[in-house]
């Protein structure tokens, strides 16, 4: 009886790990596609299919990958997509990053209306890639 329970538990754990890996690979594939083509639809869809509790991390990782690979326009557009769909504090960090590091790109993409609706400077000032303080 104990052996069967161990086998069943192992199968369940492996199934959950496989499901998680497939979801992550969807985001990774979407990020690679966005970097190559500039198209964000598949990436946004992949992030939106992840559980809500994981979406802030997925937004951050996808934006961060695009940003680090100097796909700054795509990263900026993804920040805008994220801001429309999430109120996660990490989005505030990314809006601030674009404004400070790439002001030209920010002025091309961030309208005054977008900033008024989505940017919270007081939150952004407390946030970094490792989290938000206070």
Tab-separated table of C-alpha atoms in Angstrom:
chain	number	residue	atom	x	y	z
A	1	UNK	CA	0.000	0.000	0.000
A	2	UNK	CA	2.768	2.444	0.928
A	3	UNK	CA	4.630	1.634	-2.304
A	4	UNK	CA	1.575	2.455	-4.413
A	5	UNK	CA	1.094	5.746	-2.616
A	6	UNK	CA	4.737	6.608	-3.291
A	7	UNK	CA	4.338	5.782	-6.981
A	8	UNK	CA	1.148	7.836	-7.272
A	9	UNK	CA	2.750	10.767	-5.465
A	10	UNK	CA	5.781	10.597	-7.769
A	11	UNK	CA	3.564	10.561	-10.879
A	12	UNK	CA	1.565	13.555	-9.623
A	13	UNK	CA	4.729	15.536	-8.844
A	14	UNK	CA	6.218	14.737	-12.263
A	15	UNK	CA	2.982	15.760	-14.001
A	16	UNK	CA	2.951	19.088	-12.159
A	17	UNK	CA	6.598	19.713	-13.032
A	18	UNK	CA	5.952	18.915	-16.699
A	19	UNK	CA	2.959	21.266	-16.774
A	20	UNK	CA	5.044	24.038	-15.212
A	21	UNK	CA	7.879	23.469	-17.692
A	22	UNK	CA	5.470	23.625	-20.632
A	23	UNK	CA	4.026	26.901	-19.363
A	24	UNK	CA	7.502	28.369	-18.885
A	25	UNK	CA	8.597	27.235	-22.325
A	26	UNK	CA	5.557	29.019	-23.789
A	27	UNK	CA	6.781	32.266	-22.244
A	28	UNK	CA	10.363	31.544	-23.334
A	29	UNK	CA	9.224	30.806	-26.883
A	30	UNK	CA	7.083	33.949	-26.891
A	31	UNK	CA	10.036	36.023	-25.692
A	32	UNK	CA	12.311	34.595	-28.387
A	33	UNK	CA	9.635	35.250	-31.021
A	34	UNK	CA	9.171	38.836	-29.791
A	35	UNK	CA	12.906	39.452	-29.889
A	36	UNK	CA	13.123	38.088	-33.443
A	37	UNK	CA	9.989	39.592	-34.977
A	38	UNK	CA	8.837	42.390	-32.674
A	39	UNK	CA	5.455	40.631	-32.361
A	40	UNK	CA	4.223	40.437	-28.761
A	41	UNK	CA	0.904	38.597	-29.140
A	42	UNK	CA	2.180	35.083	-28.424
A	43	UNK	CA	4.209	36.285	-25.449
A	44	UNK	CA	1.300	38.195	-23.913
A	45	UNK	CA	-0.972	35.174	-24.447
A	46	UNK	CA	1.561	32.844	-22.814
A	47	UNK	CA	1.880	35.102	-19.776
A	48	UNK	CA	-1.880	35.457	-19.448
A	49	UNK	CA	-2.302	31.666	-19.371
A	50	UNK	CA	-0.039	31.324	-16.334
A	51	UNK	CA	-1.718	31.286	-12.922
A	52	UNK	CA	-2.393	34.803	-11.663
A	53	UNK	CA	0.010	34.329	-8.753
A	54	UNK	CA	2.874	33.771	-11.233
A	55	UNK	CA	2.067	36.486	-13.756
A	56	UNK	CA	4.020	39.333	-12.129
A	57	UNK	CA	7.149	37.185	-12.224
A	58	UNK	CA	6.481	36.211	-15.840
A	59	UNK	CA	6.001	39.866	-16.866
A	60	UNK	CA	9.234	40.805	-15.092
A	61	UNK	CA	11.251	37.973	-16.616
A	62	UNK	CA	9.976	38.543	-20.151
A	63	UNK	CA	10.495	42.317	-20.000
A	64	UNK	CA	13.908	41.784	-18.403
A	65	UNK	CA	15.015	39.371	-21.124
A	66	UNK	CA	13.988	41.770	-23.875
A	67	UNK	CA	15.610	44.682	-22.036
A	68	UNK	CA	18.904	42.846	-21.460
A	69	UNK	CA	19.075	41.801	-25.107
A	70	UNK	CA	18.615	45.464	-26.098
A	71	UNK	CA	15.209	44.857	-27.641
A	72	UNK	CA	14.207	48.033	-25.817
A	73	UNK	CA	11.280	48.996	-28.064
A	74	UNK	CA	9.760	45.537	-27.637
A	75	UNK	CA	10.430	45.664	-23.892
A	76	UNK	CA	8.705	49.051	-23.713
A	77	UNK	CA	5.698	47.798	-25.644
A	78	UNK	CA	5.547	44.782	-23.330
A	79	UNK	CA	5.657	47.105	-20.300
A	80	UNK	CA	2.610	48.845	-21.749
A	81	UNK	CA	0.821	45.519	-22.289
A	82	UNK	CA	1.665	44.502	-18.728
A	83	UNK	CA	0.436	47.808	-17.297
A	84	UNK	CA	-2.913	47.322	-19.053
A	85	UNK	CA	-3.292	43.857	-17.519
A	86	UNK	CA	-1.568	43.939	-14.127
A	87	UNK	CA	-1.218	46.204	-11.133
A	88	UNK	CA	1.939	44.412	-9.953
A	89	UNK	CA	4.502	46.759	-8.427
A	90	UNK	CA	7.256	45.400	-10.689
A	91	UNK	CA	5.503	47.068	-13.640
A	92	UNK	CA	6.132	50.414	-11.922
A	93	UNK	CA	9.833	49.596	-11.806
A	94	UNK	CA	9.852	48.919	-15.551
A	95	UNK	CA	7.950	52.087	-16.437
A	96	UNK	CA	10.509	54.051	-14.417
A	97	UNK	CA	13.386	52.190	-16.120
A	98	UNK	CA	12.122	53.115	-19.566
A	99	UNK	CA	11.591	56.744	-18.543
A	100	UNK	CA	15.074	57.052	-17.024
A	101	UNK	CA	17.230	54.875	-19.284
A	102	UNK	CA	15.478	55.251	-22.643
A	103	UNK	CA	13.713	58.644	-22.534
A	104	UNK	CA	13.492	58.826	-26.327
A	105	UNK	CA	11.712	55.475	-26.536
A	106	UNK	CA	9.528	56.485	-23.589
A	107	UNK	CA	8.439	59.672	-25.354
A	108	UNK	CA	7.610	57.688	-28.498
A	109	UNK	CA	5.485	55.091	-26.683
A	110	UNK	CA	4.241	56.446	-23.347
A	111	UNK	CA	1.465	58.952	-23.890
A	112	UNK	CA	0.516	61.393	-21.163
A	113	UNK	CA	-2.739	59.455	-20.765
A	114	UNK	CA	-0.846	56.175	-20.340
A	115	UNK	CA	1.381	57.672	-17.652
A	116	UNK	CA	-1.536	59.298	-15.829
A	117	UNK	CA	-3.468	56.035	-15.833
A	118	UNK	CA	-0.678	53.573	-15.064
A	119	UNK	CA	2.421	55.235	-13.615
A	120	UNK	CA	2.706	55.575	-9.842
A	121	UNK	CA	6.021	57.393	-9.220
A	122	UNK	CA	5.797	56.896	-5.456
A	123	UNK	CA	5.587	53.114	-5.927
A	124	UNK	CA	8.233	53.076	-8.658
A	125	UNK	CA	10.666	54.938	-6.394
A	126	UNK	CA	10.507	52.080	-3.891
A	127	UNK	CA	10.861	49.255	-6.418
A	128	UNK	CA	13.758	47.395	-7.974
A	129	UNK	CA	14.251	44.038	-9.687
A	130	UNK	CA	14.439	42.320	-6.319
A	131	UNK	CA	11.193	43.754	-4.992
A	132	UNK	CA	9.609	46.813	-3.475
A	133	UNK	CA	10.282	48.314	-0.077
A	134	UNK	CA	7.810	50.056	2.184
